[in-house]
CSV table of C-alpha atoms in Angstrom, one decimal:
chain,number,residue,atom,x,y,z
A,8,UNK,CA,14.5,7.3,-12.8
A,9,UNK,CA,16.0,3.7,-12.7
A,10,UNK,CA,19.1,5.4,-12.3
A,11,UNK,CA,18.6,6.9,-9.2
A,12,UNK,CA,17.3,4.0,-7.7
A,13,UNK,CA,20.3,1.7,-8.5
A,14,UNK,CA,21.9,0.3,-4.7
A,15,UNK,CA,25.4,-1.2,-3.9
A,16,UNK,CA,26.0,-3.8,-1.4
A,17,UNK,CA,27.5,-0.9,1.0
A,18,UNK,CA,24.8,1.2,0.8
A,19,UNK,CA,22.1,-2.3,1.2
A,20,UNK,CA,24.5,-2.5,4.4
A,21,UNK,CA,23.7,1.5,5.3
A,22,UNK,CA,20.2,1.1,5.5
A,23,UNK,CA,19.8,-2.5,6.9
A,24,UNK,CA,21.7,-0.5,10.1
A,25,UNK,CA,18.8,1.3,9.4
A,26,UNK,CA,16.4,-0.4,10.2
A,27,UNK,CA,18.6,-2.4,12.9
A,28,UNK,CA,19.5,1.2,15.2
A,29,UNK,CA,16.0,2.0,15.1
A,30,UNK,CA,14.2,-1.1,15.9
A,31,UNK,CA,16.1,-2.3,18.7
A,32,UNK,CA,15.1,1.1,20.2
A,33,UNK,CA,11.8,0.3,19.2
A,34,UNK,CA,11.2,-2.8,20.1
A,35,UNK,CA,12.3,-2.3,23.7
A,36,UNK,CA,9.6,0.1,23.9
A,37,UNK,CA,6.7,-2.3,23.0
A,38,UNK,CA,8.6,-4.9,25.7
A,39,UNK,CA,7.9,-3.0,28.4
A,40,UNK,CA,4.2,-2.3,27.4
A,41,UNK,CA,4.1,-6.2,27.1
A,42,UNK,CA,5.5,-6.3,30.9
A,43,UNK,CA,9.2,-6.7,29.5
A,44,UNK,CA,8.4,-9.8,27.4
A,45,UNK,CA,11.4,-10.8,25.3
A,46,UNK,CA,10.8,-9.7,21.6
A,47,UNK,CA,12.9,-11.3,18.9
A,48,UNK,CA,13.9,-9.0,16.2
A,49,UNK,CA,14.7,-10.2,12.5
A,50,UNK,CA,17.8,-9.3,10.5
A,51,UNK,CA,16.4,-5.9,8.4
A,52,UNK,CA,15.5,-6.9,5.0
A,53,UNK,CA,16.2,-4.2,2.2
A,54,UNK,CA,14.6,-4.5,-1.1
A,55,UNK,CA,13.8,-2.6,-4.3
A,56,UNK,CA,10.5,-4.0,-5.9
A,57,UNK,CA,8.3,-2.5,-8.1
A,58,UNK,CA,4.7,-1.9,-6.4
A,59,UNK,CA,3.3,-4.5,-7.6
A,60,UNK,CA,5.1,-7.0,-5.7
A,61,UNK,CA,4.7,-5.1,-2.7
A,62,UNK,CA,2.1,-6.6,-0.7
A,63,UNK,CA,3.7,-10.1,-1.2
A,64,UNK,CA,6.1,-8.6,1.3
A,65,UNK,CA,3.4,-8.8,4.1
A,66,UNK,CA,2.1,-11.7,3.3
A,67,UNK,CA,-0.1,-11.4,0.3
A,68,UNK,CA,-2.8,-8.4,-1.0
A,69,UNK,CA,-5.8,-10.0,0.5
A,70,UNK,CA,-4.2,-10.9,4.3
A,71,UNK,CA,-6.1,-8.9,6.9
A,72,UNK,CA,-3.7,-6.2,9.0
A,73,UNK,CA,-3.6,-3.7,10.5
A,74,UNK,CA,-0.9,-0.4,9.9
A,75,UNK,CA,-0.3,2.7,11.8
A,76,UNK,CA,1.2,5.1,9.0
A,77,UNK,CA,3.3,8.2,9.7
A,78,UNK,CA,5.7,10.6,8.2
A,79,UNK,CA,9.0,11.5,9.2
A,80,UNK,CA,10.7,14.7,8.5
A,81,UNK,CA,13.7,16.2,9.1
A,82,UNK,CA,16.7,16.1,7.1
A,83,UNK,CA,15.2,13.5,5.2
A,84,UNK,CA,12.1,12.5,4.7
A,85,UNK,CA,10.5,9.3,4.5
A,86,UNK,CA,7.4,6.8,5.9
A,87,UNK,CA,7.0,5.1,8.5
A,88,UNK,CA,5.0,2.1,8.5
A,89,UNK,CA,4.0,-0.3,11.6
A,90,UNK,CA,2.5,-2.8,10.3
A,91,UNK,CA,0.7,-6.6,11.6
A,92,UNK,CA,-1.6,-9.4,11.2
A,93,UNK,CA,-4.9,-8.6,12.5
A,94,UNK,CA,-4.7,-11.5,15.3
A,95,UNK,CA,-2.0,-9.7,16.1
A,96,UNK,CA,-3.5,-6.4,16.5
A,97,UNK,CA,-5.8,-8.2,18.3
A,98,UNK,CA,-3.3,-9.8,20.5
A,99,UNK,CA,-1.7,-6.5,21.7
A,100,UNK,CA,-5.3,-5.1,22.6
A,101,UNK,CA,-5.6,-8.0,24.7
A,102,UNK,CA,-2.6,-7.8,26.5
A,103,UNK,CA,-2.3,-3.8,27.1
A,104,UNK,CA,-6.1,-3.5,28.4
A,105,UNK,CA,-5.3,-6.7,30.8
A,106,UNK,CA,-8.4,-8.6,28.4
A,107,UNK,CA,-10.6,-6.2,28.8
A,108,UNK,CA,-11.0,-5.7,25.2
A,109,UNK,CA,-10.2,-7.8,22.0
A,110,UNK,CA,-12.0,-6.5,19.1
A,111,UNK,CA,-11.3,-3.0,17.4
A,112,UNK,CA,-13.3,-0.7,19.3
A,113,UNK,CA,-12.9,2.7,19.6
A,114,UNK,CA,-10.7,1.9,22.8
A,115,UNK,CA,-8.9,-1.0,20.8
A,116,UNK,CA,-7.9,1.1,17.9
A,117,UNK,CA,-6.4,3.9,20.0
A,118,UNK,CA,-4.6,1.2,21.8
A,119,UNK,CA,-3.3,0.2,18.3
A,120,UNK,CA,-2.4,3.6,17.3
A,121,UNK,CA,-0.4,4.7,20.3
A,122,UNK,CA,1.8,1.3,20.1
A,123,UNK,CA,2.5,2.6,16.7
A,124,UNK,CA,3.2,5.9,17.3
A,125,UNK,CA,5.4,4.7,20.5
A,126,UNK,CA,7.4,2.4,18.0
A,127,UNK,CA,7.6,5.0,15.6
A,128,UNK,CA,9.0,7.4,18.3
A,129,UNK,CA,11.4,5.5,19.5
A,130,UNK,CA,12.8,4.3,16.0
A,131,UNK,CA,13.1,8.2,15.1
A,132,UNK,CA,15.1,8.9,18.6
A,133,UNK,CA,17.3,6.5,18.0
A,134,UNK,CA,17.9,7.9,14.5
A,135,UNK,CA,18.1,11.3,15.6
A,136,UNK,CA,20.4,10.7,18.6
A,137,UNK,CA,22.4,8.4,15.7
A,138,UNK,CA,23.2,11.3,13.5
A,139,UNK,CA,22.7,14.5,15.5
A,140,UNK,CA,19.5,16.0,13.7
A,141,UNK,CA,15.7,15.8,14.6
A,142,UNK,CA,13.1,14.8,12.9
A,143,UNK,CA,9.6,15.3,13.2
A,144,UNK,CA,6.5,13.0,13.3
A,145,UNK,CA,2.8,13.5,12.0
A,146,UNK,CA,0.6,11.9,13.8
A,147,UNK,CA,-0.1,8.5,13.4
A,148,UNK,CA,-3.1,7.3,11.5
A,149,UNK,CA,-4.3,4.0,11.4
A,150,UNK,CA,-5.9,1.3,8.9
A,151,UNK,CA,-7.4,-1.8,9.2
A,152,UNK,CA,-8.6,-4.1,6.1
A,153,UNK,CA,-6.1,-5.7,3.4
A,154,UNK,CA,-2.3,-5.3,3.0
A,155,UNK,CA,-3.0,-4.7,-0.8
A,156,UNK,CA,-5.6,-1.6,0.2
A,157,UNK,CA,-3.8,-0.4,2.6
A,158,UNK,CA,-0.3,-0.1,0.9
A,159,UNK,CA,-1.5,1.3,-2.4
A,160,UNK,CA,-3.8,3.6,-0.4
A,161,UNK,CA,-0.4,4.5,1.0
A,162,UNK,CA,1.6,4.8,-2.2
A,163,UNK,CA,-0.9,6.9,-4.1
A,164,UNK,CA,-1.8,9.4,-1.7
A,165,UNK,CA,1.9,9.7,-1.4
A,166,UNK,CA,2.0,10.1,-4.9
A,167,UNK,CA,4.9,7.6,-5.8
A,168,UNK,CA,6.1,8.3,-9.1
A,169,UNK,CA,8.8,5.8,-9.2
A,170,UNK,CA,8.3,2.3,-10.7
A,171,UNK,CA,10.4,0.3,-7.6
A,172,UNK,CA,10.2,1.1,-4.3
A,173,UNK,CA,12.4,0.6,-1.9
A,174,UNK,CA,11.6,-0.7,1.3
A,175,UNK,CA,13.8,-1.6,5.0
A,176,UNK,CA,11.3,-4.2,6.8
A,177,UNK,CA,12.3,-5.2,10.0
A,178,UNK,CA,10.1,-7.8,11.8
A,179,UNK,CA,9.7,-8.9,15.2
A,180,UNK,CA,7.7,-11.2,17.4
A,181,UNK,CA,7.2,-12.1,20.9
A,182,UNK,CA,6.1,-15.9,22.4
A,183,UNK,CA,4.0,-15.5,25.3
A,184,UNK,CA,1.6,-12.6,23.6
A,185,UNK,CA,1.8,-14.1,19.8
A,186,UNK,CA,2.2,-11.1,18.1
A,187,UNK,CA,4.2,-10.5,15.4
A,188,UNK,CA,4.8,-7.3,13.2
A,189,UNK,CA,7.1,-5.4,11.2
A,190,UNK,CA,7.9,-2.1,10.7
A,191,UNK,CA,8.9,-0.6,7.2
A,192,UNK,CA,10.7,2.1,6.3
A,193,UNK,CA,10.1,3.8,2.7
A,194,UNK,CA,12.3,6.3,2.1
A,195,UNK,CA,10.7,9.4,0.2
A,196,UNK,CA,12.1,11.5,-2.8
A,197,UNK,CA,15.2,12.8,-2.1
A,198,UNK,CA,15.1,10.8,1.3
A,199,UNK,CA,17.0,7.5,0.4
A,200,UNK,CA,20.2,9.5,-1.1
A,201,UNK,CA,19.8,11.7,2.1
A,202,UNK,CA,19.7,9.0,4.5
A,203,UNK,CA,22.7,6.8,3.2
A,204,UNK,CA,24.8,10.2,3.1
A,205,UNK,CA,24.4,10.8,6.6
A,206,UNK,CA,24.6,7.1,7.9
A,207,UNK,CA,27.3,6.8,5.7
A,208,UNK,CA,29.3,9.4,7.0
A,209,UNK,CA,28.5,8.2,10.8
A,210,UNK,CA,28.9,4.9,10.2
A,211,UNK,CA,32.7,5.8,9.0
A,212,UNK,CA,33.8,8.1,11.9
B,18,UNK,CA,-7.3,-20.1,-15.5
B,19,UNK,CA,-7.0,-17.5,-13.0
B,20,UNK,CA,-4.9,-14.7,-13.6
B,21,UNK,CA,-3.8,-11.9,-11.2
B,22,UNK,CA,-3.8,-8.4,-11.8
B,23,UNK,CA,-1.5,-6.7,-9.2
B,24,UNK,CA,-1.2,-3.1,-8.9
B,25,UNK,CA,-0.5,-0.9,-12.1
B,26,UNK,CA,-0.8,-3.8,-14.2
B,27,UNK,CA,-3.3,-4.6,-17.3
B,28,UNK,CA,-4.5,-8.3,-18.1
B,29,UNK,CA,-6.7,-9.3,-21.0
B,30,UNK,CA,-8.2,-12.5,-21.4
B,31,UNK,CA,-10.3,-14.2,-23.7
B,32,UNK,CA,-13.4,-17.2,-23.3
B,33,UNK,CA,-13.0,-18.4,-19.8
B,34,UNK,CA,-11.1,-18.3,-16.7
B,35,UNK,CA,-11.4,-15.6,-13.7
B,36,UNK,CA,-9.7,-12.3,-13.7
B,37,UNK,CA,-8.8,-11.1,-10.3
B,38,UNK,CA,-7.6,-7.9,-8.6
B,39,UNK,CA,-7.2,-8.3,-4.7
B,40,UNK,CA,-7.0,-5.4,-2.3
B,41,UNK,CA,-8.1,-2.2,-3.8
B,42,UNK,CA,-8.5,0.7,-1.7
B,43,UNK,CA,-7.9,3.9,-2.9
B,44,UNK,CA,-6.9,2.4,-6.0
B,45,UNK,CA,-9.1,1.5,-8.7
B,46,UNK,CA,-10.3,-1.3,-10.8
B,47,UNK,CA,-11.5,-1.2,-14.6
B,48,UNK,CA,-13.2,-3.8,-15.9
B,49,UNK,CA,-13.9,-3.7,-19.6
B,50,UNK,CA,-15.8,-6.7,-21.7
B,51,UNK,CA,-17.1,-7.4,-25.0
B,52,UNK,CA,-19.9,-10.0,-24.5
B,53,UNK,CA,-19.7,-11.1,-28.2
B,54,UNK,CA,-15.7,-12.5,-28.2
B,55,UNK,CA,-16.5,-13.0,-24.6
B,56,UNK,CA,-13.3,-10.9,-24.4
B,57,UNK,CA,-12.9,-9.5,-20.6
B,58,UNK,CA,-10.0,-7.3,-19.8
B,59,UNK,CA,-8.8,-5.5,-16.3
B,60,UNK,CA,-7.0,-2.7,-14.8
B,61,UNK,CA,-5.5,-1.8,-11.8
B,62,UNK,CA,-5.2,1.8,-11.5
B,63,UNK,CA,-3.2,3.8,-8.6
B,64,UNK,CA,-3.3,7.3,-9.7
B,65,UNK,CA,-5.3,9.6,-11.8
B,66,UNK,CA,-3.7,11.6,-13.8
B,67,UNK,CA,-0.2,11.1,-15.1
B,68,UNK,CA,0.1,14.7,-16.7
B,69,UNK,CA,1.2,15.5,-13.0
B,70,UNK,CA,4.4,13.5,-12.9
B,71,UNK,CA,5.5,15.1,-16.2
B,72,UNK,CA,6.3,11.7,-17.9
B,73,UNK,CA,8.6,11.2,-14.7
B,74,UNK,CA,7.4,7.6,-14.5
B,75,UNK,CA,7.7,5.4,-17.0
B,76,UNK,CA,4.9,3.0,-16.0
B,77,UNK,CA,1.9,4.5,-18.0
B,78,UNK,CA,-0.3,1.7,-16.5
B,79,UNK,CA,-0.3,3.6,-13.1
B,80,UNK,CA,-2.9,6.3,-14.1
B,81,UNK,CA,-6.5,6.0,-15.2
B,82,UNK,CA,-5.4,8.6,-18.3
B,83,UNK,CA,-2.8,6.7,-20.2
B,84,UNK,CA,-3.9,3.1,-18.5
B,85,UNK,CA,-7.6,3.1,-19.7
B,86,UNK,CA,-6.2,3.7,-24.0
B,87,UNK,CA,-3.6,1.4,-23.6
B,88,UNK,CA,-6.2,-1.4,-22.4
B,89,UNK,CA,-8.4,-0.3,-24.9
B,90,UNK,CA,-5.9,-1.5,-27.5
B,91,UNK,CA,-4.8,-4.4,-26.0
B,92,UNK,CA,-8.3,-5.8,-25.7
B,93,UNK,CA,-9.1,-4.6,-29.4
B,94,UNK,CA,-5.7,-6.5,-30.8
B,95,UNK,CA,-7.4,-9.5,-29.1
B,96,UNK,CA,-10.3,-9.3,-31.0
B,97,UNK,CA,-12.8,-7.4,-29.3
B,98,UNK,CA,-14.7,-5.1,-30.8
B,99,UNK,CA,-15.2,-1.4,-29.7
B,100,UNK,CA,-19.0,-1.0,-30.6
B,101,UNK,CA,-19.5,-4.1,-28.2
B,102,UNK,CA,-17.6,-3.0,-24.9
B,103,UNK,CA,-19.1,-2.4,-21.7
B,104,UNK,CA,-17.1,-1.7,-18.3
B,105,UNK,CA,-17.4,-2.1,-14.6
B,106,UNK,CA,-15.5,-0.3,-11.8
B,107,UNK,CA,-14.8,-0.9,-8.1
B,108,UNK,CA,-12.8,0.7,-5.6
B,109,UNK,CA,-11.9,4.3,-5.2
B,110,UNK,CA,-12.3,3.9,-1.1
B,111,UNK,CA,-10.7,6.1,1.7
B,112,UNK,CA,-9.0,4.1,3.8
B,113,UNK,CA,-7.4,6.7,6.4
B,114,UNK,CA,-9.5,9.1,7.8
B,115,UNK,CA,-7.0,12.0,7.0
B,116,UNK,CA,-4.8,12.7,4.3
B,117,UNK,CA,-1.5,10.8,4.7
B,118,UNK,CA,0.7,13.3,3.4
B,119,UNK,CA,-0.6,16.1,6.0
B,120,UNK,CA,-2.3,18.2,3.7
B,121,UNK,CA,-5.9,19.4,3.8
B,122,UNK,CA,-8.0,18.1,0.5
B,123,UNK,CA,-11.7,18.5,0.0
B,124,UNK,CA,-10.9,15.1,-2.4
B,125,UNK,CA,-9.3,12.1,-1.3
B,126,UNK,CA,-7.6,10.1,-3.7
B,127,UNK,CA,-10.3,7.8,-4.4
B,128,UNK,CA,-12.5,10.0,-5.6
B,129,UNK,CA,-10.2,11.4,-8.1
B,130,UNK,CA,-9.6,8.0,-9.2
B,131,UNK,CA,-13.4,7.3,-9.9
B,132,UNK,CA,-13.3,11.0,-11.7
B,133,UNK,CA,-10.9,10.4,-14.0
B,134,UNK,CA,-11.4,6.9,-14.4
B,135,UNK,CA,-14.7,7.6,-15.7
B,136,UNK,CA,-13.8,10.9,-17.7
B,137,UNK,CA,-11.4,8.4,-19.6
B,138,UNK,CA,-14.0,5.5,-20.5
B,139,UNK,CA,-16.7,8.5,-21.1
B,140,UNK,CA,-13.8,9.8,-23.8
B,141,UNK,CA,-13.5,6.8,-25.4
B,142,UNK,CA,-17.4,6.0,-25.2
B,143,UNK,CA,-17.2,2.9,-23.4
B,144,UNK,CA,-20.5,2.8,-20.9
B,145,UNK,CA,-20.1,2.4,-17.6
B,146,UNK,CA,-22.8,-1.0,-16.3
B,147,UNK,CA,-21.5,-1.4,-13.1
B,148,UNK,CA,-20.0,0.4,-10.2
B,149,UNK,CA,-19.2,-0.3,-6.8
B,150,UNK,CA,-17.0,2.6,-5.0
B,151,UNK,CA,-16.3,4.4,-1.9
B,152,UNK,CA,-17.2,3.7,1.0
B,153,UNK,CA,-13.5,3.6,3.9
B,154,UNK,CA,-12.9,-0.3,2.9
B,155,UNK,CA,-10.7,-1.8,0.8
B,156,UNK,CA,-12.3,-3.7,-2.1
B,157,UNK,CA,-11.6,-7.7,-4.2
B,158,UNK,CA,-12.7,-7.5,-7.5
B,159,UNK,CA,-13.5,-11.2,-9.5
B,160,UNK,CA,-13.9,-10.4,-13.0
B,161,UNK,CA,-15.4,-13.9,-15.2
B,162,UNK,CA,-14.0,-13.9,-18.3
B,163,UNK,CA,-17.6,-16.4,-19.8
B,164,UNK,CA,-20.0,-14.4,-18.7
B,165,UNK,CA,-18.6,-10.4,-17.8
B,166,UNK,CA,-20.3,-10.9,-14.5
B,167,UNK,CA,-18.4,-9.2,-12.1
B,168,UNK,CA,-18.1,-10.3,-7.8
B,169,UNK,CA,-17.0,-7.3,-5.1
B,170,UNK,CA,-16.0,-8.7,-1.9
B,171,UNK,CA,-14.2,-7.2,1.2
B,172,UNK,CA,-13.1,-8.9,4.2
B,173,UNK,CA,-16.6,-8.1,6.4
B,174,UNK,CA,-17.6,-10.3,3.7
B,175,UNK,CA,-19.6,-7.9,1.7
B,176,UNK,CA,-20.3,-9.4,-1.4
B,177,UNK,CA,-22.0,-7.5,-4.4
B,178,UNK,CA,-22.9,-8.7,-7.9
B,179,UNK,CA,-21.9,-6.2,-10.8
């Protein structure tokens, strides 16, 4: 299994453009739902931790988020995962309903699961348009309570056999609104050779 | 001391100090305690069965089959004694109110994870004291190694006593 998993530096490089194509598609989507505030995007960070180190990622087990989950598939599969602080979450509630709303009502929590799914849309056009094959999204579903719940809720119903997982987290945030996010890629089964194929090959043309 | 005990992993620890596992949601966590050595052990278990997997993984501490005997033995070689143990679950929520993968299942995760984690303490006759699952939250479970006593919270601040 370890085997599989191993990564060079090239192919670290492969999926960091990864997350990088995707998100700057992405991210200009959730600017112009924040009336075209300016969004600063992070460098994508690519690592291969076991699961139990997962949740230090986000910012610890026990930190309050919220995360839109969905699943990508096409010629490869993998998971999509939008993912921020609750006061966050909050934040973007407050700016798309004008302050209207700031808890996680019924109305607040769709907000938060369309933002999601927009993001998640737009990351998967850019990847489609990017190597000329389509994928398709389930719909989004949304959690709010602990990273650590959330995440292992995540891996087990996935069923994740492996040991290490390997994640591409790019994060953003924005000034004026404070929020701040990220959104993670997990690439699943045979998804992570998949993906670095066809990158791969586009990247070299 | 205080002692973490992250996902798929097994701590055992003897006379004092706090054993904690933080954000369980479908996921749960075993408790097991000899009040006589005052010997506390706990689990963090992610999956139920790891006949499924066909010894794909090679982390045995993920599933409440293989996890639950090998924490059995690691408490015993620190001097508990069998006769004496007790345990005390939490966890085994549902999160998401679908199935992430797509699929349609009359059993989320969780529950399976209660299931088997209690068809594996009933097969090695360890009696289950204390329970706190279910429910659509996720779960922090403080396990005191002096006394067994075990503390649920969640972040609406629900606090139970096992």
């Amino acid at each position: 299994m370890k085997k599989d998993l191993e990564i060079n530096s090239e192919e670290i490089d492969i999926l960091k453009e990864l997350g990088n194509i995707g998100l700057g598609n992405a991210t200009i989507s959730l600017s112009e739902m924040l009336k075209d505030e300016k969004i600063k995007m992070l460098v994508p960070d690519v690592s291969l931790i076991s699961l139990a180190e997962v949740p230090d990622l986000v910012g610890g087990p026990e930190k309050p988020v919220a995360a839109v989950f969905s699943r990508a598939i096409g010629e490869a599969s993998f998971f999509l995962i939008f993912l921020m602080p609750e006061k966050s979450a909050l934040n973007i509630i407050k700016a798309l309903t004008e302050g209207i709303r700031e808890e996680f009502c019924s109305l607040g929590r769709s907000v938060i699961r369309e933002v999601g799914n927009i993001v998640s849309a737009s990351y998967l056009n850019a990847l489609s348009f990017l190597t000329d094959s389509a994928y398709r999204q389930t719909p989004p579903i949304l959690a709010i309570d602990m990273a650590g719940a959330i995440l292992g809720t995540i891996f087990a119903e996935a069923s994740i056999i492996e040991d290490s997982i390997l994640m591409v987290k790019t994060s953003f945030s924005t000034e004026v609104n404070d929020i701040e996010g990220c959104l993670i890629i997990v690439p699943h089964g045979e998804g992570l050779k998949k993906i670095v194929d066809i990158l791969g090959l586009e990247l070299k043309k | 001391m205080i002692t973490q005990v992250r996902i798929a992993e097994v701590v055992v620890q003897r006379e004092s100090g706090l054993l904690i596992t933080v954000g369980l949601g479908s996921c749960v966590g075993v408790g097991l305690y000899d009040p006589v050595t005052r010997t506390a052990g706990l689990a963090h278990i992610l999956l139920s069965d790891s006949r499924q997997f066909n010894g794909k993984s090679s982390n045995l501490l993920k599933y409440a089959d293989t996890a639950l005997p090998l924490m059995m033995d690691k408490i015993l070689k620190e001097g508990a004694l069998k006769k004496n143990l007790v345990a005390k679950i939490a966890g085994g929520s549902q999160l998401f109110k679908y199935n992430i993968t797509g699929g349609v299942s009359n059993e989320s995760v969780g529950k399976k994870n209660i299931m088997a984690v209690k068809k594996a303490l009933l097969e090695m006759s360890i009696p289950l004291l204390g329970e706190d699952v279910g429910g659509n939250y996720g779960r922090t479970m403080r396990m005191h190694v002096a006394s067994g006593q075990v503390e649920i919270s969640s972040l609406e601040g629900y606090i139970k006593l096992l």
